[in-house]
């Protein structure tokens, strides 16, 4: 089973000797995603795999329906190694579509339904997908129309598959494809494919600093191994029930929700959108044991005392990016901080470790083969104990190279082959084990509720506004999303400053996703610069943080006077 049966040009594969070590150590699982699902379906056929408000699905039903859709993809002429653009939400239909692709060897390009012409166009040009999965009822926006437009502009996308809505002429309804493919026929077709465990499973996306998308190939063996290691590390597994309300196409969703369900028999409760009161109700009803907050979930919970009216006592662990101490104090169940990157590292801690580790560090890796070091960003020398350094890592699931991106690959690794995260960490040695805590970022991006925004990309679009001479985008603190974008603008002579709604309309009309748009504008005569004359973005971040703090203080003072 181990091996690469469908090699893809532009993908950097693991060194064979290293792959052998990872298999022998159990860090990689020598099976495909389809085999893992089939094994779980045979072992737990009637157990619920996924639960949602619309429908539930057992492991047997998921295995059979995804087999039938996978067979339909084969009949459409999609061969192993073909790519499929994805714009679907957090639904059981998305699970079926993803599983079908993985079984047929079709590689999902895991984009978001919030992406528009700019992002989809760049991804299509880079990955050259042959198919496009789109959810018709995701929002008021016409995603099917966007998909048709993008298919017309990118001729590689020959098959448009529409889920959860009417399929226009020339496209395929996902349900109709399943209905038209008997299970026996589908399985006979799939038996001829012989996908290897080292073949590419999916194309995940990196949160970069520029408008050039970076694609991260993930592989059957390593993705299964990575997710299983995390489940063991966090105390999950077959007896766990996890609740998930964030995008299902994300790397995080795969590692915490999708893959552990398929490989281990975990049950996952899906929410199509974040609604913390509904989340509390579902935790109580389904006796949820594990929950994950990436982005605004935890802050929304802490801002909503009504959540505490539900019985949350079944929760064994609630993990979040930061503020685990505050969340635990609020909901009264074990909480821990986590850190993850799509390039292949997961850090965290289970419910039984020391409170300081859970609350004041981001834990450690659950994989013994991961090598983690903190380096001086300039010299690449290890920092002294207790000092901040750039988190760098290599191991079973670490990136070997971005897809078709030689220029990026030339800069993202150290001389010793460690991936450079651009994140500054501090090490804490406790009882002989090293844990790390996040201290800040080197790279120029914004983390808005878990969605990465490349500042340079947005700045290009901001500078095209007729009133703008030059523009810089920086992160500003936000209590709900962690960070939002603030645009510092230098205006052209005689032009008025654009208001936020006008700027959002301008940017989205040119195909930029709405979540990337700035949510505050500051007009300046010039940008602060460093001693060597470079634009000083840290200074801008300090300026807007201080401005927000002063405004909050003034507002609080006025409120006190009124009362």
Coordinates of C-alpha atoms in Angstrom, one line a residue:
X1 CA 0.0 0.0 0.0
X2 CA 2.8 2.4 0.8
X3 CA 3.9 4.3 -2.3
X4 CA 3.2 7.1 -4.7
X5 CA 1.0 5.7 -7.5
X6 CA -0.1 9.0 -9.1
X7 CA 2.8 11.4 -8.9
X8 CA 1.9 15.1 -9.6
X9 CA 4.3 17.5 -11.1
X10 CA 5.0 20.5 -8.8
X11 CA 4.4 18.5 -5.6
X12 CA 7.4 18.0 -3.3
X13 CA 7.2 14.5 -1.8
X14 CA 8.8 13.1 1.3
X15 CA 12.3 11.5 1.1
X16 CA 11.7 7.7 0.9
X17 CA 14.1 6.9 3.8
X18 CA 12.2 9.4 6.0
X19 CA 8.9 8.0 4.9
X20 CA 10.0 4.6 5.9
X21 CA 11.0 5.8 9.4
X22 CA 7.6 7.5 9.8
X23 CA 5.7 4.3 8.8
X24 CA 7.8 2.3 11.2
X25 CA 7.3 4.7 14.1
X26 CA 3.6 4.8 13.5
X27 CA 3.6 8.5 12.7
X28 CA 2.1 7.7 9.3
X29 CA -0.8 5.3 8.7
X30 CA -0.3 2.9 5.8
X31 CA -3.8 3.2 4.3
X32 CA -5.8 5.6 2.2
X33 CA -8.6 7.8 3.4
X34 CA -11.1 5.6 1.6
X35 CA -9.8 2.5 3.3
X36 CA -10.0 4.2 6.7
X37 CA -13.6 5.0 6.1
X38 CA -14.5 1.5 4.9
X39 CA -12.8 0.0 7.9
X40 CA -14.7 2.2 10.3
X41 CA -18.0 1.6 8.5
X42 CA -17.5 -2.2 8.8
X43 CA -16.7 -1.8 12.5
X44 CA -19.3 0.7 13.4
X45 CA -21.9 0.6 10.6
X46 CA -24.9 2.1 12.5
X47 CA -23.1 4.6 14.6
X48 CA -23.7 8.2 13.7
X49 CA -20.7 9.7 12.0
X50 CA -22.0 13.2 11.6
X51 CA -25.0 15.0 13.1
X52 CA -26.5 18.2 11.8
X53 CA -29.8 20.1 12.1
X54 CA -30.7 19.0 8.6
X55 CA -29.7 15.3 8.6
X56 CA -27.6 12.7 10.4
X57 CA -25.5 10.1 8.6
X58 CA -24.2 6.8 9.9
X59 CA -20.8 5.4 8.9
X60 CA -22.3 2.9 6.6
X61 CA -24.4 5.5 4.9
X62 CA -21.5 7.8 4.5
X63 CA -19.3 5.0 3.1
X64 CA -22.0 4.0 0.6
X65 CA -23.0 7.5 -0.5
X66 CA -19.4 8.7 -0.9
X67 CA -18.6 5.5 -2.9
X68 CA -21.5 6.2 -5.3
X69 CA -20.5 9.8 -5.8
X70 CA -16.8 8.7 -6.2
X71 CA -17.9 6.3 -8.9
X72 CA -19.8 9.1 -10.6
X73 CA -16.7 11.2 -10.6
X74 CA -14.8 8.4 -12.3
X75 CA -17.6 8.1 -14.9
X76 CA -17.3 11.9 -15.6
X77 CA -13.7 11.2 -16.6
X78 CA -12.0 12.6 -13.5
X79 CA -8.8 10.6 -13.0
X80 CA -6.6 10.3 -9.9
X81 CA -4.5 13.4 -9.5
X82 CA -7.2 15.7 -11.0
X83 CA -8.1 18.7 -8.9
X84 CA -11.5 20.0 -7.9
X85 CA -12.2 23.5 -6.7
X86 CA -14.4 23.6 -3.6
X87 CA -16.8 26.3 -2.3
X88 CA -19.0 24.5 0.2
X89 CA -20.1 25.1 3.8
X90 CA -20.2 23.0 6.9
X91 CA -22.8 20.4 6.0
X92 CA -23.1 16.7 5.6
X93 CA -23.2 17.2 1.8
X94 CA -19.7 18.7 2.1
X95 CA -18.5 15.6 4.0
X96 CA -19.9 13.3 1.3
X97 CA -18.3 15.4 -1.5
X98 CA -14.9 15.4 0.2
X99 CA -15.0 11.7 1.0
X100 CA -15.9 10.9 -2.6
X101 CA -13.0 12.9 -4.0
X102 CA -10.6 11.3 -1.6
X103 CA -11.8 7.8 -2.7
X104 CA -11.6 8.7 -6.4
X105 CA -8.1 10.3 -6.0
X106 CA -9.6 13.7 -7.0
X107 CA -7.8 16.4 -5.0
X108 CA -10.0 19.1 -3.4
X109 CA -8.6 22.6 -3.6
X110 CA -9.9 23.6 -0.2
X111 CA -11.0 27.2 -0.8
X112 CA -13.7 29.0 1.0
X113 CA -17.2 29.9 -0.1
X114 CA -16.4 33.5 0.9
X115 CA -13.8 33.7 -1.9
X116 CA -14.6 35.7 -5.0
X117 CA -13.1 36.2 -8.4
X118 CA -9.7 37.3 -7.2
X119 CA -9.0 34.3 -5.0
X120 CA -10.7 31.7 -7.1
X121 CA -9.0 33.0 -10.2
X122 CA -5.6 32.8 -8.7
X123 CA -6.2 29.4 -7.3
X124 CA -7.6 28.1 -10.6
X125 CA -4.6 29.4 -12.5
X126 CA -2.2 27.8 -10.1
X127 CA -3.9 24.4 -9.5
X128 CA -5.6 23.9 -12.9
X129 CA -8.7 22.1 -11.5
X130 CA -10.8 19.9 -13.7
X131 CA -13.9 20.1 -11.5
X132 CA -15.7 22.6 -9.3
X133 CA -18.0 21.7 -6.3
X134 CA -20.2 24.6 -5.3
X135 CA -23.0 24.9 -2.7
X136 CA -26.0 26.6 -4.1
X137 CA -27.7 27.7 -0.8
X138 CA -24.6 28.9 1.1
X139 CA -25.7 32.5 1.3
X140 CA -27.6 35.2 -0.6
X141 CA -24.6 35.5 -3.0
X142 CA -25.0 33.6 -6.2
X143 CA -22.1 31.1 -5.8
X144 CA -23.3 29.0 -8.7
X145 CA -23.2 32.0 -11.0
X146 CA -19.7 32.8 -9.8
X147 CA -18.7 29.2 -10.4
X148 CA -20.1 29.3 -13.9
X149 CA -18.2 32.5 -14.6
X150 CA -14.9 31.1 -13.3
X151 CA -15.4 27.9 -15.3
X152 CA -15.8 30.0 -18.5
X153 CA -12.6 31.9 -17.7
X154 CA -10.6 28.8 -16.8
X155 CA -11.2 26.1 -19.4
X156 CA -9.6 23.4 -17.3
X157 CA -12.7 23.3 -15.1
X158 CA -14.9 21.1 -17.3
X159 CA -17.3 19.6 -14.7
X160 CA -19.3 21.9 -12.4
X161 CA -21.1 20.0 -9.6
X162 CA -23.9 21.8 -7.7
X163 CA -24.9 20.7 -4.2
X164 CA -28.1 21.7 -2.4
X165 CA -29.8 23.5 -5.2
X166 CA -30.9 23.4 -8.8
X167 CA -28.1 22.5 -11.3
X168 CA -28.3 24.8 -14.3
X169 CA -27.9 23.4 -17.9
X170 CA -24.5 22.1 -18.5
X171 CA -23.8 21.3 -14.8
X172 CA -24.4 18.3 -12.6
X173 CA -26.5 18.0 -9.5
X174 CA -24.6 16.2 -6.8
X175 CA -27.6 14.3 -5.6
X176 CA -28.5 13.2 -9.2
X177 CA -24.9 11.9 -9.6
X178 CA -25.3 9.7 -6.5
X179 CA -28.7 8.5 -7.5
X180 CA -27.5 7.6 -11.0
X181 CA -24.6 5.4 -9.8
X182 CA -25.5 2.0 -8.2
X183 CA -23.3 1.0 -5.3
X184 CA -21.9 -2.2 -6.9
X185 CA -21.0 -0.3 -10.1
X186 CA -19.3 2.4 -8.1
X187 CA -17.2 0.0 -6.1
X188 CA -16.2 -1.9 -9.2
X189 CA -14.9 1.3 -10.7
X190 CA -13.1 2.4 -7.6
X191 CA -11.4 -1.0 -7.3
X192 CA -9.5 -0.3 -10.4
X193 CA -7.8 2.9 -9.1
X194 CA -5.2 1.6 -6.6
X195 CA -4.4 4.9 -4.9
X196 CA -1.3 4.7 -2.7
X197 CA -1.1 5.9 0.9
X198 CA 1.7 8.4 -0.1
X199 CA -0.4 9.9 -2.8
X200 CA -1.7 13.5 -2.4
X201 CA -5.0 13.7 -0.5
X202 CA -5.9 17.4 -0.7
X203 CA -4.6 20.8 -1.5
X204 CA -4.9 23.0 1.6
X205 CA -4.2 26.7 1.6
X206 CA -1.7 28.7 3.5
X207 CA -2.4 32.1 5.1
X208 CA 0.3 34.1 3.3
X209 CA 1.4 37.7 3.3
X210 CA 0.9 38.4 -0.4
X211 CA -1.8 37.9 -3.0
X212 CA -0.1 34.9 -4.5
X213 CA -1.9 31.8 -3.1
X214 CA 0.3 29.1 -1.6
X215 CA -1.0 25.5 -1.9
X216 CA 0.0 22.9 0.6
X217 CA -0.2 19.3 -0.5
X218 CA -1.4 16.9 2.2
X219 CA -1.1 13.1 1.8
X220 CA -3.2 10.2 2.9
X221 CA -0.7 8.5 5.2
X222 CA 0.6 11.6 6.9
X223 CA -2.8 13.3 7.3
X224 CA -4.3 10.2 8.9
X225 CA -1.3 9.8 11.2
X226 CA -1.2 13.5 12.1
X227 CA -4.9 13.6 13.0
X228 CA -4.8 10.3 15.0
X229 CA -1.8 11.7 16.9
X230 CA -3.7 14.8 17.8
X231 CA -6.8 12.8 18.9
X232 CA -4.7 10.8 21.2
X233 CA -2.9 13.9 22.5
X234 CA -6.2 15.6 23.3
X235 CA -7.9 12.6 24.8
X236 CA -10.4 12.1 22.0
X237 CA -11.0 9.0 19.8
X238 CA -13.9 6.6 19.2
X239 CA -15.8 7.6 22.3
X240 CA -15.5 11.3 21.7
X241 CA -18.2 13.6 20.3
X242 CA -16.9 16.8 18.9
X243 CA -18.8 19.9 17.9
X244 CA -17.7 21.9 14.9
X245 CA -19.1 25.3 13.7
X246 CA -16.3 26.6 11.5
X247 CA -15.5 26.1 7.8
X248 CA -15.3 22.3 7.0
X249 CA -12.7 22.8 4.2
X250 CA -10.1 24.2 6.6
X251 CA -7.1 22.2 7.6
X252 CA -8.2 22.6 11.2
X253 CA -11.6 21.0 10.4
X254 CA -9.9 18.1 8.7
X255 CA -7.6 17.4 11.6
X256 CA -10.0 17.9 14.5
X257 CA -13.3 16.9 12.9
X258 CA -13.3 15.1 9.6
X259 CA -10.3 12.8 9.8
X260 CA -10.7 11.6 13.4
X261 CA -14.4 10.8 12.6
X262 CA -13.4 8.8 9.5
X263 CA -10.3 7.1 11.0
X264 CA -11.3 6.5 14.6
X265 CA -15.1 6.5 14.8
X266 CA -15.5 9.8 16.6
X267 CA -19.0 11.4 16.2
X268 CA -19.0 15.0 15.0
X269 CA -21.8 17.5 15.4
X270 CA -21.8 20.0 12.5
X271 CA -23.1 23.6 12.8
X272 CA -23.5 25.5 9.5
X273 CA -22.7 28.8 11.3
X274 CA -21.5 30.1 14.6
X275 CA -24.4 30.4 17.1
X276 CA -23.2 30.1 20.7
X277 CA -26.6 29.6 22.2
X278 CA -27.4 26.8 19.7
X279 CA -24.0 25.4 20.4
X280 CA -24.8 25.2 24.1
X281 CA -28.1 23.4 23.3
X282 CA -26.3 20.9 21.1
X283 CA -23.6 20.2 23.6
X284 CA -26.3 19.4 26.2
X285 CA -28.4 17.3 23.8
X286 CA -25.6 15.2 22.3
X287 CA -23.3 15.1 25.4
X288 CA -20.5 16.6 23.4
X289 CA -17.0 15.9 24.9
X290 CA -14.7 18.1 22.8
X291 CA -15.1 21.6 21.3
X292 CA -12.7 23.8 19.4
X293 CA -12.7 27.6 19.0
X294 CA -10.6 29.1 16.3
X295 CA -11.6 32.7 15.9
X296 CA -14.7 34.3 17.5
X297 CA -16.3 31.3 19.1
X298 CA -14.8 31.6 22.6
X299 CA -15.2 35.4 22.8
X300 CA -18.8 35.1 21.8
X301 CA -19.4 32.4 24.4
X302 CA -17.8 34.6 27.2
X303 CA -20.0 37.5 26.0
X304 CA -23.2 35.5 26.4
X305 CA -24.1 34.4 29.9
X306 CA -27.2 32.6 28.6
X307 CA -24.9 29.8 27.4
X308 CA -24.4 28.8 31.0
X309 CA -28.1 27.9 31.2
X310 CA -27.3 24.7 29.3
X311 CA -25.6 21.7 30.8
X312 CA -22.0 21.8 29.6
X313 CA -20.7 19.2 32.0
X314 CA -20.1 16.5 29.3
X315 CA -17.3 18.6 27.9
X316 CA -13.9 17.1 28.7
X317 CA -11.9 19.7 26.8
X318 CA -12.5 23.0 25.0
X319 CA -9.5 24.2 23.1
X320 CA -9.0 27.7 21.8
X321 CA -6.3 29.8 20.3
X322 CA -5.8 32.0 23.4
X323 CA -7.4 33.0 26.7
X324 CA -8.0 29.4 27.8
X325 CA -7.9 30.6 31.4
X326 CA -10.7 33.1 30.9
X327 CA -12.9 30.6 29.0
X328 CA -12.4 27.9 31.7
X329 CA -13.3 30.3 34.4
X330 CA -16.5 31.2 32.5
X331 CA -17.8 27.8 31.5
X332 CA -16.3 25.7 34.2
X333 CA -14.8 22.9 32.1
X334 CA -11.1 22.2 31.2
X335 CA -9.8 24.5 28.5
X336 CA -6.4 24.7 26.8
X337 CA -4.7 26.9 24.3
X338 CA -3.7 25.5 20.9
X339 CA -1.4 26.4 18.0
X340 CA -1.6 25.0 14.5
X341 CA -0.4 25.7 11.1
X342 CA -1.5 24.2 7.8
X343 CA 2.2 23.6 7.0
X344 CA 2.0 20.7 9.4
X345 CA 2.4 21.4 13.1
X346 CA -0.2 21.0 15.9
X347 CA 0.5 22.1 19.4
X348 CA -1.8 21.7 22.4
X349 CA -2.4 19.9 25.6
X350 CA -5.1 17.5 27.0
X351 CA -7.5 18.0 29.8
X352 CA -5.3 16.3 32.5
X353 CA -2.1 18.4 32.2
X354 CA -1.1 21.1 34.6
X355 CA -3.3 24.2 34.6
X356 CA -0.3 26.5 33.9
X357 CA 0.5 24.5 30.7
X358 CA -3.1 24.6 29.5
X359 CA -3.6 28.2 30.2
X360 CA -0.2 30.0 29.7
X361 CA 1.5 28.0 27.0
X362 CA 0.3 26.5 23.7
X363 CA 1.3 23.0 24.7
X364 CA 3.5 20.6 22.8
X365 CA 3.2 18.3 19.8
X366 CA 1.4 15.0 20.1
X367 CA 3.9 13.4 17.7
X368 CA 7.3 12.3 19.1
X369 CA 8.9 12.6 15.6
X370 CA 8.3 16.3 15.4
X371 CA 11.4 18.4 15.8
X372 CA 10.7 21.9 17.2
X373 CA 13.3 24.6 17.7
X374 CA 13.3 28.4 18.4
X375 CA 15.8 30.3 16.3
X376 CA 17.0 33.8 15.9
X377 CA 15.3 34.9 12.7
X378 CA 18.4 36.5 11.3
X379 CA 21.2 34.2 12.2
X380 CA 19.2 30.9 12.4
X381 CA 21.0 30.2 15.7
X382 CA 19.0 28.7 18.6
X383 CA 18.0 31.4 21.1
X384 CA 19.0 31.2 24.8
X385 CA 16.6 29.4 27.2
X386 CA 13.7 31.6 28.0
X387 CA 14.3 34.0 25.1
X388 CA 11.9 34.6 22.2
X389 CA 12.7 32.9 18.9
X390 CA 11.1 32.1 15.6
X391 CA 9.2 28.7 15.8
X392 CA 10.7 26.3 13.3
X393 CA 9.9 22.7 12.8
X394 CA 10.3 19.6 10.7
X395 CA 8.7 16.1 11.0
X396 CA 6.2 13.6 9.6
X397 CA 3.6 16.1 8.6
X398 CA 5.7 19.2 7.9
X399 CA 5.6 20.9 4.5
X400 CA 8.2 19.6 2.0
X401 CA 7.4 22.5 -0.4
X402 CA 4.5 24.6 -1.6
X403 CA 2.9 23.3 -4.9
X404 CA 4.6 24.9 -7.9
X405 CA 6.2 27.7 -5.9
X406 CA 10.0 27.5 -6.2
X407 CA 10.5 31.1 -5.2
X408 CA 8.5 30.7 -1.9
X409 CA 10.2 27.3 -1.2
X410 CA 13.6 29.0 -1.5
X411 CA 12.9 31.2 1.5
X412 CA 10.6 29.3 3.9
X413 CA 13.1 26.7 5.1
X414 CA 16.2 27.1 7.3
X415 CA 19.5 25.8 6.1
X416 CA 18.8 22.6 8.0
X417 CA 15.4 22.1 6.4
X418 CA 13.2 23.4 9.2
X419 CA 10.0 25.2 8.1
X420 CA 10.0 28.8 9.3
X421 CA 6.6 29.7 10.7
X422 CA 7.2 33.5 11.1
X423 CA 5.8 33.1 14.6
X424 CA 7.7 34.1 17.7
X425 CA 7.6 31.8 20.6
X426 CA 9.1 31.3 24.1
X427 CA 10.0 27.9 25.5
X428 CA 8.9 26.7 29.0
X429 CA 10.5 23.5 30.4
X430 CA 8.2 21.8 32.9
X431 CA 9.1 18.4 34.4
X432 CA 11.5 17.8 31.6
X433 CA 9.0 18.5 28.8
X434 CA 9.2 21.6 26.6
X435 CA 6.1 23.7 26.0
X436 CA 6.0 26.9 24.0
X437 CA 3.9 30.1 24.2
X438 CA 3.0 32.4 21.3
X439 CA 4.5 35.9 21.6
X440 CA 3.9 37.5 18.2
X441 CA 4.4 37.3 14.4
X442 CA 7.2 38.3 12.0
X443 CA 5.1 38.0 8.9
X444 CA 2.8 40.7 7.5
X445 CA -0.6 39.2 7.9
X446 CA -3.8 39.6 10.0
X447 CA -5.5 36.7 11.8
X448 CA -9.2 37.6 11.7
X449 CA -11.0 35.0 13.6
X450 CA -8.8 32.2 12.2
X451 CA -8.9 33.5 8.6
X452 CA -5.5 34.8 7.5
X453 CA -5.4 38.1 5.5
X454 CA -2.3 38.9 3.5
X455 CA -1.7 42.6 4.0
X456 CA 0.2 43.2 0.8
X457 CA -2.6 41.7 -1.3
X458 CA -5.2 44.1 0.2
X459 CA -2.9 47.1 -0.1
X460 CA -2.7 46.6 -3.8
X461 CA -6.5 46.9 -4.1
X462 CA -6.7 49.8 -1.6
X463 CA -4.2 51.8 -3.7
X464 CA -6.4 51.5 -6.7
X465 CA -9.1 53.6 -5.1
X466 CA -9.2 56.9 -6.9
X467 CA -8.8 58.9 -3.7
X468 CA -5.9 56.9 -2.4
X469 CA -2.2 57.8 -3.1
X470 CA -0.8 55.0 -0.9
X471 CA -2.1 52.5 1.6
X472 CA -0.9 50.2 4.3
X473 CA -2.9 47.6 6.2
X474 CA -2.1 46.5 9.7
X475 CA -3.8 44.4 12.4
X476 CA -5.7 46.2 15.1
X477 CA -6.9 44.4 18.3
X478 CA -10.5 43.2 18.4
X479 CA -12.2 41.5 21.4
X480 CA -14.3 39.2 19.3
X481 CA -12.1 38.2 16.3
X482 CA -8.7 38.8 17.9
X483 CA -7.6 41.0 15.1
X484 CA -9.2 43.1 12.3
X485 CA -7.7 45.2 9.5
X486 CA -7.0 48.9 9.8
X487 CA -6.0 50.8 6.7
X488 CA -3.7 53.7 7.0
X489 CA -4.3 55.9 3.9
X490 CA -2.4 58.8 2.3
X491 CA -4.9 60.6 0.1
X492 CA -4.4 62.3 -3.2
X493 CA -4.5 66.1 -3.2
X494 CA -8.1 67.4 -3.1
X495 CA -9.7 64.0 -2.5
X496 CA -12.0 63.2 0.4
X497 CA -11.4 60.2 2.6
X498 CA -13.6 57.2 1.6
X499 CA -15.9 55.8 4.3
X500 CA -15.7 52.2 5.2
X501 CA -18.9 51.1 3.4
X502 CA -17.7 52.8 0.2
X503 CA -14.3 51.2 0.5
X504 CA -15.8 47.7 1.0
X505 CA -18.1 48.2 -2.0
X506 CA -15.1 49.3 -4.1
X507 CA -12.9 46.3 -3.0
X508 CA -15.6 43.6 -3.3
X509 CA -16.7 45.0 -6.7
X510 CA -13.2 44.1 -7.9
X511 CA -13.5 40.6 -6.7
X512 CA -11.8 40.7 -3.2
X513 CA -13.4 38.6 -0.5
X514 CA -15.4 40.8 2.0
X515 CA -13.6 39.4 5.1
X516 CA -10.3 40.8 3.8
X517 CA -11.6 44.4 3.7
X518 CA -10.4 46.9 6.3
X519 CA -12.8 47.6 9.1
X520 CA -11.3 51.0 10.0
X521 CA -9.5 53.7 8.1
X522 CA -6.9 56.1 9.5
X523 CA -5.9 59.1 7.3
X524 CA -2.3 60.1 7.6
X525 CA 0.1 62.6 5.9
X526 CA 2.8 59.9 5.8
X527 CA 3.7 56.5 7.2
X528 CA 6.1 56.1 10.1
X529 CA 9.5 54.8 9.1
X530 CA 12.3 53.0 10.8
X531 CA 15.9 54.4 11.2
X532 CA 16.8 52.9 7.8
X533 CA 13.8 54.4 6.0
X534 CA 11.5 51.4 5.8
X535 CA 7.8 51.7 6.5
X536 CA 7.4 50.8 10.2
X537 CA 4.3 48.6 10.5
X538 CA 4.9 47.7 14.1
X539 CA 4.7 51.4 14.9
X540 CA 1.3 51.6 13.0
X541 CA 0.0 48.7 15.0
X542 CA 1.0 50.4 18.2
X543 CA -0.6 53.7 17.0
X544 CA -4.0 52.0 16.3
X545 CA -3.9 49.9 19.5
X546 CA -3.2 53.1 21.5
X547 CA -6.0 54.9 19.7
X548 CA -8.5 52.2 20.4
X549 CA -7.5 52.0 24.0
X550 CA -7.9 55.8 24.4
X551 CA -11.4 55.7 22.7
X552 CA -12.5 52.8 25.0
X553 CA -11.3 54.7 28.1
X554 CA -13.1 57.8 27.0
X555 CA -16.3 55.9 26.3
X556 CA -16.1 54.2 29.7
X557 CA -15.6 57.6 31.4
X558 CA -18.6 59.1 29.7
X559 CA -20.7 56.1 30.6
X560 CA -19.8 56.5 34.2
X561 CA -20.7 60.2 34.2
X562 CA -24.1 59.4 32.7
X563 CA -24.8 57.0 35.5

